[in-house]
Amino acid sequence: MTSTIPAPVVRTADGSTLQAVLLDMDGTLVDTEGFWWEIEAEIFQELGHRLDESWRDVVVGGPMSRSAAFLIESTGAAIGLAELSVLLNERFEARIADRVPLMPGAERLLSELARHNVPTALVSASHRRVIDQVLLTLGRDRFTMTVAGDEVARTKPHPDPYLLAARTLGAHPSRCAVIEDTSTGVAAAEAAGCRVVAIPSVGVIEPAPGRTVVRSLEDVDLAFLRSLIAPMN
């Protein structure tokens, strides 16, 4: 995790003050949510179990400890949580060793945020070892700081990761725009008091107060994110 100086308060013409942009990783910036499910199905098939497709909505977006525990309990597979977690991480790292496909619009948005010096955090439930490998593609210098799921006592859907990111950046949560793709991540960001942009990857996420749902990152730019933060008098 990278420590930083407080985020500057940048006023737009309408008085909006966006202090930071906090982004999820899997399914938001990189097209990897399907990779996790494929790997989980592959491992459990080797253990003699077939995963129910309906479980995908349950395990997506959450911490590995929760997802793995759910699959072990649901299948009755003879494998421990620690062993399964190691297998999942190792196979995911192998899967993305050659390439990490970016979501449409990710490269453009990250470049725009960097060009305008917007404090930006990558906030993921994935473990640090996985994040560090993905950052080889995304570019570590694109982010002021990063938060991994194994670096907080409680990860998503708890607000802790987003509260940590906002606090480290010196930003108020209500002045942070969060971009997420799962209901678990949305719940975490909203519990932290952030303004949320949801881009559903698996399952349905409905619009709600303080939440905007869009089709893809191609619909998101800095002007759009600034417009979501209410003007200050």
PDB file of N, CA and C in Angstrom, residues 118-201:
ATOM      1  N   VAL A 118      -5.578  13.385 -10.784  1.00  0.00           N
ATOM      2  CA  VAL A 118      -6.642  13.029  -9.848  1.00  0.00           C
ATOM      3  C   VAL A 118      -6.136  11.898  -8.938  1.00  0.00           C
ATOM      4  N   PRO A 119      -6.158  12.079  -7.618  1.00  0.00           N
ATOM      5  CA  PRO A 119      -5.765  10.993  -6.717  1.00  0.00           C
ATOM      6  C   PRO A 119      -6.628   9.760  -6.993  1.00  0.00           C
ATOM      7  N   THR A 120      -5.979   8.651  -7.225  1.00  0.00           N
ATOM      8  CA  THR A 120      -6.674   7.445  -7.674  1.00  0.00           C
ATOM      9  C   THR A 120      -6.203   6.234  -6.886  1.00  0.00           C
ATOM     10  N   ALA A 121      -7.139   5.412  -6.435  1.00  0.00           N
ATOM     11  CA  ALA A 121      -6.794   4.203  -5.686  1.00  0.00           C
ATOM     12  C   ALA A 121      -7.407   2.977  -6.346  1.00  0.00           C
ATOM     13  N   LEU A 122      -6.654   1.899  -6.344  1.00  0.00           N
ATOM     14  CA  LEU A 122      -7.161   0.597  -6.765  1.00  0.00           C
ATOM     15  C   LEU A 122      -7.557  -0.136  -5.493  1.00  0.00           C
ATOM     16  N   VAL A 123      -8.828  -0.502  -5.380  1.00  0.00           N
ATOM     17  CA  VAL A 123      -9.347  -1.123  -4.156  1.00  0.00           C
ATOM     18  C   VAL A 123      -9.965  -2.464  -4.523  1.00  0.00           C
ATOM     19  N   SER A 124      -9.284  -3.547  -4.174  1.00  0.00           N
ATOM     20  CA  SER A 124      -9.704  -4.874  -4.626  1.00  0.00           C
ATOM     21  C   SER A 124      -9.792  -5.860  -3.473  1.00  0.00           C
ATOM     22  N   ALA A 125     -10.684  -6.856  -3.618  1.00  0.00           N
ATOM     23  CA  ALA A 125     -10.763  -7.952  -2.651  1.00  0.00           C
ATOM     24  C   ALA A 125      -9.729  -9.028  -2.958  1.00  0.00           C
ATOM     25  N   SER A 126      -9.067  -8.921  -4.103  1.00  0.00           N
ATOM     26  CA  SER A 126      -8.021  -9.881  -4.451  1.00  0.00           C
ATOM     27  C   SER A 126      -6.810  -9.698  -3.549  1.00  0.00           C
ATOM     28  N   HIS A 127      -6.005 -10.752  -3.434  1.00  0.00           N
ATOM     29  CA  HIS A 127      -4.820 -10.704  -2.589  1.00  0.00           C
ATOM     30  C   HIS A 127      -3.730  -9.860  -3.233  1.00  0.00           C
ATOM     31  N   ARG A 128      -2.803  -9.374  -2.403  1.00  0.00           N
ATOM     32  CA  ARG A 128      -1.727  -8.513  -2.871  1.00  0.00           C
ATOM     33  C   ARG A 128      -0.920  -9.142  -4.011  1.00  0.00           C
ATOM     34  N   ARG A 129      -0.631 -10.435  -3.910  1.00  0.00           N
ATOM     35  CA  ARG A 129       0.186 -11.090  -4.934  1.00  0.00           C
ATOM     36  C   ARG A 129      -0.488 -11.037  -6.300  1.00  0.00           C
ATOM     37  N   VAL A 130      -1.820 -11.132  -6.299  1.00  0.00           N
ATOM     38  CA  VAL A 130      -2.570 -11.056  -7.552  1.00  0.00           C
ATOM     39  C   VAL A 130      -2.598  -9.618  -8.070  1.00  0.00           C
ATOM     40  N   ILE A 131      -2.866  -8.674  -7.178  1.00  0.00           N
ATOM     41  CA  ILE A 131      -2.912  -7.269  -7.578  1.00  0.00           C
ATOM     42  C   ILE A 131      -1.588  -6.834  -8.191  1.00  0.00           C
ATOM     43  N   ASP A 132      -0.495  -7.224  -7.554  1.00  0.00           N
ATOM     44  CA  ASP A 132       0.817  -6.814  -8.062  1.00  0.00           C
ATOM     45  C   ASP A 132       1.075  -7.340  -9.472  1.00  0.00           C
ATOM     46  N   GLN A 133       0.562  -8.525  -9.766  1.00  0.00           N
ATOM     47  CA  GLN A 133       0.748  -9.058 -11.114  1.00  0.00           C
ATOM     48  C   GLN A 133      -0.113  -8.299 -12.122  1.00  0.00           C
ATOM     49  N   VAL A 134      -1.350  -7.984 -11.734  1.00  0.00           N
ATOM     50  CA  VAL A 134      -2.225  -7.232 -12.634  1.00  0.00           C
ATOM     51  C   VAL A 134      -1.682  -5.826 -12.871  1.00  0.00           C
ATOM     52  N   LEU A 135      -1.040  -5.253 -11.856  1.00  0.00           N
ATOM     53  CA  LEU A 135      -0.484  -3.908 -12.003  1.00  0.00           C
ATOM     54  C   LEU A 135       0.608  -3.835 -13.061  1.00  0.00           C
ATOM     55  N   LEU A 136       1.207  -4.963 -13.398  1.00  0.00           N
ATOM     56  CA  LEU A 136       2.192  -4.974 -14.472  1.00  0.00           C
ATOM     57  C   LEU A 136       1.547  -4.587 -15.795  1.00  0.00           C
ATOM     58  N   THR A 137       0.250  -4.881 -15.919  1.00  0.00           N
ATOM     59  CA  THR A 137      -0.498  -4.495 -17.116  1.00  0.00           C
ATOM     60  C   THR A 137      -1.127  -3.117 -16.955  1.00  0.00           C
ATOM     61  N   LEU A 138      -1.785  -2.881 -15.814  1.00  0.00           N
ATOM     62  CA  LEU A 138      -2.479  -1.613 -15.607  1.00  0.00           C
ATOM     63  C   LEU A 138      -1.520  -0.439 -15.475  1.00  0.00           C
ATOM     64  N   GLY A 139      -0.354  -0.698 -14.871  1.00  0.00           N
ATOM     65  CA  GLY A 139       0.605   0.374 -14.618  1.00  0.00           C
ATOM     66  C   GLY A 139       0.503   0.849 -13.178  1.00  0.00           C
ATOM     67  N   ARG A 140       1.492   0.496 -12.373  1.00  0.00           N
ATOM     68  CA  ARG A 140       1.475   0.876 -10.958  1.00  0.00           C
ATOM     69  C   ARG A 140       1.438   2.393 -10.785  1.00  0.00           C
ATOM     70  N   ASP A 141       2.097   3.118 -11.704  1.00  0.00           N
ATOM     71  CA  ASP A 141       2.164   4.567 -11.581  1.00  0.00           C
ATOM     72  C   ASP A 141       0.829   5.245 -11.868  1.00  0.00           C
ATOM     73  N   ARG A 142      -0.145   4.484 -12.331  1.00  0.00           N
ATOM     74  CA  ARG A 142      -1.474   5.048 -12.590  1.00  0.00           C
ATOM     75  C   ARG A 142      -2.255   5.266 -11.287  1.00  0.00           C
ATOM     76  N   PHE A 143      -1.789   4.672 -10.191  1.00  0.00           N
ATOM     77  CA  PHE A 143      -2.534   4.708  -8.933  1.00  0.00           C
ATOM     78  C   PHE A 143      -1.717   5.358  -7.833  1.00  0.00           C
ATOM     79  N   THR A 144      -2.359   6.266  -7.110  1.00  0.00           N
ATOM     80  CA  THR A 144      -1.703   6.896  -5.979  1.00  0.00           C
ATOM     81  C   THR A 144      -1.465   5.877  -4.874  1.00  0.00           C
ATOM     82  N   MET A 145      -2.385   4.930  -4.733  1.00  0.00           N
ATOM     83  CA  MET A 145      -2.259   3.874  -3.745  1.00  0.00           C
ATOM     84  C   MET A 145      -3.096   2.679  -4.174  1.00  0.00           C
ATOM     85  N   THR A 146      -2.853   1.527  -3.551  1.00  0.00           N
ATOM     86  CA  THR A 146      -3.654   0.335  -3.811  1.00  0.00           C
ATOM     87  C   THR A 146      -3.961  -0.355  -2.490  1.00  0.00           C
ATOM     88  N   VAL A 147      -5.124  -0.986  -2.425  1.00  0.00           N
ATOM     89  CA  VAL A 147      -5.543  -1.732  -1.240  1.00  0.00           C
ATOM     90  C   VAL A 147      -5.928  -3.145  -1.670  1.00  0.00           C
ATOM     91  N   ALA A 148      -5.343  -4.150  -1.030  1.00  0.00           N
ATOM     92  CA  ALA A 148      -5.644  -5.555  -1.329  1.00  0.00           C
ATOM     93  C   ALA A 148      -6.545  -6.153  -0.254  1.00  0.00           C
ATOM     94  N   GLY A 149      -7.260  -7.190  -0.631  1.00  0.00           N
ATOM     95  CA  GLY A 149      -8.200  -7.812   0.290  1.00  0.00           C
ATOM     96  C   GLY A 149      -7.558  -8.439   1.504  1.00  0.00           C
ATOM     97  N   ASP A 150      -6.294  -8.859   1.377  1.00  0.00           N
ATOM     98  CA  ASP A 150      -5.610  -9.475   2.516  1.00  0.00           C
ATOM     99  C   ASP A 150      -4.821  -8.458   3.329  1.00  0.00           C
ATOM    100  N   GLU A 151      -5.090  -7.168   3.110  1.00  0.00           N
ATOM    101  CA  GLU A 151      -4.414  -6.123   3.870  1.00  0.00           C
ATOM    102  C   GLU A 151      -5.355  -5.401   4.828  1.00  0.00           C
ATOM    103  N   VAL A 152      -6.609  -5.814   4.860  1.00  0.00           N
ATOM    104  CA  VAL A 152      -7.580  -5.222   5.775  1.00  0.00           C
ATOM    105  C   VAL A 152      -8.235  -6.333   6.587  1.00  0.00           C
ATOM    106  N   ALA A 153      -8.621  -6.015   7.818  1.00  0.00           N
ATOM    107  CA  ALA A 153      -9.252  -7.019   8.674  1.00  0.00           C
ATOM    108  C   ALA A 153     -10.582  -7.482   8.093  1.00  0.00           C
ATOM    109  N   ARG A 154     -11.309  -6.543   7.499  1.00  0.00           N
ATOM    110  CA  ARG A 154     -12.595  -6.862   6.873  1.00  0.00           C
ATOM    111  C   ARG A 154     -12.603  -6.267   5.476  1.00  0.00           C
ATOM    112  N   THR A 155     -12.729  -7.114   4.471  1.00  0.00           N
ATOM    113  CA  THR A 155     -12.777  -6.611   3.106  1.00  0.00           C
ATOM    114  C   THR A 155     -14.228  -6.497   2.646  1.00  0.00           C
ATOM    115  N   LYS A 156     -14.444  -6.233   1.378  1.00  0.00           N
ATOM    116  CA  LYS A 156     -15.800  -6.091   0.846  1.00  0.00           C
ATOM    117  C   LYS A 156     -16.642  -7.318   1.208  1.00  0.00           C
ATOM    118  N   PRO A 157     -17.901  -7.138   1.586  1.00  0.00           N
ATOM    119  CA  PRO A 157     -18.778  -5.967   1.454  1.00  0.00           C
ATOM    120  C   PRO A 157     -18.689  -4.948   2.593  1.00  0.00           C
ATOM    121  N   HIS A 158     -17.742  -5.120   3.519  1.00  0.00           N
ATOM    122  CA  HIS A 158     -17.555  -4.127   4.572  1.00  0.00           C
ATOM    123  C   HIS A 158     -16.937  -2.858   3.984  1.00  0.00           C
ATOM    124  N   PRO A 159     -17.146  -1.727   4.606  1.00  0.00           N
ATOM    125  CA  PRO A 159     -16.646  -0.457   4.050  1.00  0.00           C
ATOM    126  C   PRO A 159     -15.157  -0.230   4.265  1.00  0.00           C
ATOM    127  N   ASP A 160     -14.511  -1.064   5.078  1.00  0.00           N
ATOM    128  CA  ASP A 160     -13.129  -0.826   5.507  1.00  0.00           C
ATOM    129  C   ASP A 160     -12.154  -0.494   4.373  1.00  0.00           C
ATOM    130  N   PRO A 161     -12.149  -1.260   3.248  1.00  0.00           N
ATOM    131  CA  PRO A 161     -11.169  -0.950   2.196  1.00  0.00           C
ATOM    132  C   PRO A 161     -11.337   0.454   1.621  1.00  0.00           C
ATOM    133  N   TYR A 162     -12.580   0.873   1.420  1.00  0.00           N
ATOM    134  CA  TYR A 162     -12.810   2.198   0.850  1.00  0.00           C
ATOM    135  C   TYR A 162     -12.563   3.305   1.871  1.00  0.00           C
ATOM    136  N   LEU A 163     -12.857   3.043   3.127  1.00  0.00           N
ATOM    137  CA  LEU A 163     -12.546   4.024   4.159  1.00  0.00           C
ATOM    138  C   LEU A 163     -11.041   4.200   4.289  1.00  0.00           C
ATOM    139  N   LEU A 164     -10.300   3.091   4.195  1.00  0.00           N
ATOM    140  CA  LEU A 164      -8.847   3.155   4.261  1.00  0.00           C
ATOM    141  C   LEU A 164      -8.287   3.952   3.086  1.00  0.00           C
ATOM    142  N   ALA A 165      -8.803   3.686   1.891  1.00  0.00           N
ATOM    143  CA  ALA A 165      -8.320   4.396   0.701  1.00  0.00           C
ATOM    144  C   ALA A 165      -8.584   5.895   0.825  1.00  0.00           C
ATOM    145  N   ALA A 166      -9.800   6.261   1.209  1.00  0.00           N
ATOM    146  CA  ALA A 166     -10.148   7.680   1.330  1.00  0.00           C
ATOM    147  C   ALA A 166      -9.282   8.352   2.396  1.00  0.00           C
ATOM    148  N   ARG A 167      -9.124   7.694   3.539  1.00  0.00           N
ATOM    149  CA  ARG A 167      -8.329   8.273   4.623  1.00  0.00           C
ATOM    150  C   ARG A 167      -6.873   8.463   4.214  1.00  0.00           C
ATOM    151  N   THR A 168      -6.310   7.474   3.535  1.00  0.00           N
ATOM    152  CA  THR A 168      -4.908   7.568   3.112  1.00  0.00           C
ATOM    153  C   THR A 168      -4.711   8.678   2.083  1.00  0.00           C
ATOM    154  N   LEU A 169      -5.698   8.884   1.232  1.00  0.00           N
ATOM    155  CA  LEU A 169      -5.617   9.937   0.224  1.00  0.00           C
ATOM    156  C   LEU A 169      -5.963  11.307   0.785  1.00  0.00           C
ATOM    157  N   GLY A 170      -6.407  11.343   2.052  1.00  0.00           N
ATOM    158  CA  GLY A 170      -6.798  12.609   2.641  1.00  0.00           C
ATOM    159  C   GLY A 170      -8.098  13.145   2.083  1.00  0.00           C
ATOM    160  N   ALA A 171      -8.944  12.245   1.602  1.00  0.00           N
ATOM    161  CA  ALA A 171     -10.213  12.636   0.977  1.00  0.00           C
ATOM    162  C   ALA A 171     -11.390  12.252   1.877  1.00  0.00           C
ATOM    163  N   HIS A 172     -12.465  13.014   1.792  1.00  0.00           N
ATOM    164  CA  HIS A 172     -13.686  12.650   2.508  1.00  0.00           C
ATOM    165  C   HIS A 172     -14.445  11.639   1.653  1.00  0.00           C
ATOM    166  N   PRO A 173     -14.964  10.563   2.240  1.00  0.00           N
ATOM    167  CA  PRO A 173     -15.669   9.543   1.435  1.00  0.00           C
ATOM    168  C   PRO A 173     -16.759  10.115   0.536  1.00  0.00           C
ATOM    169  N   SER A 174     -17.484  11.116   1.030  1.00  0.00           N
ATOM    170  CA  SER A 174     -18.569  11.693   0.230  1.00  0.00           C
ATOM    171  C   SER A 174     -18.055  12.448  -0.981  1.00  0.00           C
ATOM    172  N   ARG A 175     -16.751  12.739  -1.012  1.00  0.00           N
ATOM    173  CA  ARG A 175     -16.136  13.426  -2.142  1.00  0.00           C
ATOM    174  C   ARG A 175     -15.349  12.458  -3.020  1.00  0.00           C
ATOM    175  N   CYS A 176     -15.572  11.165  -2.802  1.00  0.00           N
ATOM    176  CA  CYS A 176     -14.905  10.133  -3.601  1.00  0.00           C
ATOM    177  C   CYS A 176     -15.907   9.466  -4.534  1.00  0.00           C
ATOM    178  N   ALA A 177     -15.517   9.266  -5.786  1.00  0.00           N
ATOM    179  CA  ALA A 177     -16.320   8.496  -6.731  1.00  0.00           C
ATOM    180  C   ALA A 177     -15.724   7.096  -6.812  1.00  0.00           C
ATOM    181  N   VAL A 178     -16.569   6.093  -6.596  1.00  0.00           N
ATOM    182  CA  VAL A 178     -16.141   4.693  -6.636  1.00  0.00           C
ATOM    183  C   VAL A 178     -16.735   4.027  -7.872  1.00  0.00           C
ATOM    184  N   ILE A 179     -15.916   3.244  -8.567  1.00  0.00           N
ATOM    185  CA  ILE A 179     -16.410   2.500  -9.727  1.00  0.00           C
ATOM    186  C   ILE A 179     -16.320   1.011  -9.396  1.00  0.00           C
ATOM    187  N   GLU A 180     -17.454   0.328  -9.449  1.00  0.00           N
ATOM    188  CA  GLU A 180     -17.562  -1.081  -9.057  1.00  0.00           C
ATOM    189  C   GLU A 180     -18.401  -1.857 -10.062  1.00  0.00           C
ATOM    190  N   ASP A 181     -18.239  -3.196 -10.046  1.00  0.00           N
ATOM    191  CA  ASP A 181     -18.996  -4.016 -10.984  1.00  0.00           C
ATOM    192  C   ASP A 181     -19.887  -5.056 -10.321  1.00  0.00           C
ATOM    193  N   THR A 182     -19.797  -5.226  -8.992  1.00  0.00           N
ATOM    194  CA  THR A 182     -20.605  -6.239  -8.308  1.00  0.00           C
ATOM    195  C   THR A 182     -21.398  -5.624  -7.159  1.00  0.00           C
ATOM    196  N   SER A 183     -22.448  -6.306  -6.762  1.00  0.00           N
ATOM    197  CA  SER A 183     -23.265  -5.823  -5.644  1.00  0.00           C
ATOM    198  C   SER A 183     -22.467  -5.817  -4.345  1.00  0.00           C
ATOM    199  N   THR A 184     -21.521  -6.745  -4.209  1.00  0.00           N
ATOM    200  CA  THR A 184     -20.679  -6.792  -3.015  1.00  0.00           C
ATOM    201  C   THR A 184     -19.816  -5.530  -2.922  1.00  0.00           C
ATOM    202  N   GLY A 185     -19.201  -5.161  -4.032  1.00  0.00           N
ATOM    203  CA  GLY A 185     -18.375  -3.962  -4.052  1.00  0.00           C
ATOM    204  C   GLY A 185     -19.188  -2.695  -3.875  1.00  0.00           C
ATOM    205  N   VAL A 186     -20.355  -2.649  -4.505  1.00  0.00           N
ATOM    206  CA  VAL A 186     -21.244  -1.502  -4.359  1.00  0.00           C
ATOM    207  C   VAL A 186     -21.649  -1.332  -2.901  1.00  0.00           C
ATOM    208  N   ALA A 187     -21.969  -2.440  -2.233  1.00  0.00           N
ATOM    209  CA  ALA A 187     -22.358  -2.383  -0.819  1.00  0.00           C
ATOM    210  C   ALA A 187     -21.231  -1.811   0.032  1.00  0.00           C
ATOM    211  N   ALA A 188     -20.004  -2.221  -0.258  1.00  0.00           N
ATOM    212  CA  ALA A 188     -18.851  -1.723   0.499  1.00  0.00           C
ATOM    213  C   ALA A 188     -18.671  -0.224   0.314  1.00  0.00           C
ATOM    214  N   ALA A 189     -18.736   0.229  -0.934  1.00  0.00           N
ATOM    215  CA  ALA A 189     -18.530   1.642  -1.231  1.00  0.00           C
ATOM    216  C   ALA A 189     -19.643   2.508  -0.644  1.00  0.00           C
ATOM    217  N   GLU A 190     -20.875   2.036  -0.737  1.00  0.00           N
ATOM    218  CA  GLU A 190     -21.994   2.810  -0.200  1.00  0.00           C
ATOM    219  C   GLU A 190     -21.953   2.851   1.322  1.00  0.00           C
ATOM    220  N   ALA A 191     -21.538   1.754   1.943  1.00  0.00           N
ATOM    221  CA  ALA A 191     -21.413   1.736   3.399  1.00  0.00           C
ATOM    222  C   ALA A 191     -20.339   2.721   3.865  1.00  0.00           C
ATOM    223  N   ALA A 192     -19.347   2.956   2.993  1.00  0.00           N
ATOM    224  CA  ALA A 192     -18.290   3.917   3.320  1.00  0.00           C
ATOM    225  C   ALA A 192     -18.738   5.352   3.101  1.00  0.00           C
ATOM    226  N   GLY A 193     -19.872   5.533   2.435  1.00  0.00           N
ATOM    227  CA  GLY A 193     -20.386   6.873   2.186  1.00  0.00           C
ATOM    228  C   GLY A 193     -19.914   7.493   0.898  1.00  0.00           C
ATOM    229  N   CYS A 194     -19.450   6.664  -0.037  1.00  0.00           N
ATOM    230  CA  CYS A 194     -18.941   7.166  -1.315  1.00  0.00           C
ATOM    231  C   CYS A 194     -20.047   7.242  -2.366  1.00  0.00           C
ATOM    232  N   ARG A 195     -19.800   8.011  -3.401  1.00  0.00           N
ATOM    233  CA  ARG A 195     -20.708   8.088  -4.552  1.00  0.00           C
ATOM    234  C   ARG A 195     -20.304   6.974  -5.508  1.00  0.00           C
ATOM    235  N   VAL A 196     -21.260   6.149  -5.910  1.00  0.00           N
ATOM    236  CA  VAL A 196     -20.938   4.918  -6.636  1.00  0.00           C
ATOM    237  C   VAL A 196     -21.409   4.951  -8.085  1.00  0.00           C
ATOM    238  N   VAL A 197     -20.516   4.509  -8.963  1.00  0.00           N
ATOM    239  CA  VAL A 197     -20.853   4.224 -10.348  1.00  0.00           C
ATOM    240  C   VAL A 197     -20.760   2.717 -10.508  1.00  0.00           C
ATOM    241  N   ALA A 198     -21.874   2.078 -10.831  1.00  0.00           N
ATOM    242  CA  ALA A 198     -21.904   0.627 -10.987  1.00  0.00           C
ATOM    243  C   ALA A 198     -21.932   0.251 -12.458  1.00  0.00           C
ATOM    244  N   ILE A 199     -21.050  -0.708 -12.801  1.00  0.00           N
ATOM    245  CA  ILE A 199     -21.005  -1.247 -14.156  1.00  0.00           C
ATOM    246  C   ILE A 199     -21.154  -2.761 -14.020  1.00  0.00           C
ATOM    247  N   PRO A 200     -22.382  -3.276 -13.962  1.00  0.00           N
ATOM    248  CA  PRO A 200     -22.608  -4.695 -13.642  1.00  0.00           C
ATOM    249  C   PRO A 200     -21.879  -5.643 -14.582  1.00  0.00           C
ATOM    250  N   SER A 201     -21.151  -6.599 -13.997  1.00  0.00           N
ATOM    251  CA  SER A 201     -20.471  -7.623 -14.797  1.00  0.00           C
ATOM    252  C   SER A 201     -21.192  -8.963 -14.678  1.00  0.00           C
TER     253      SER A 201
END
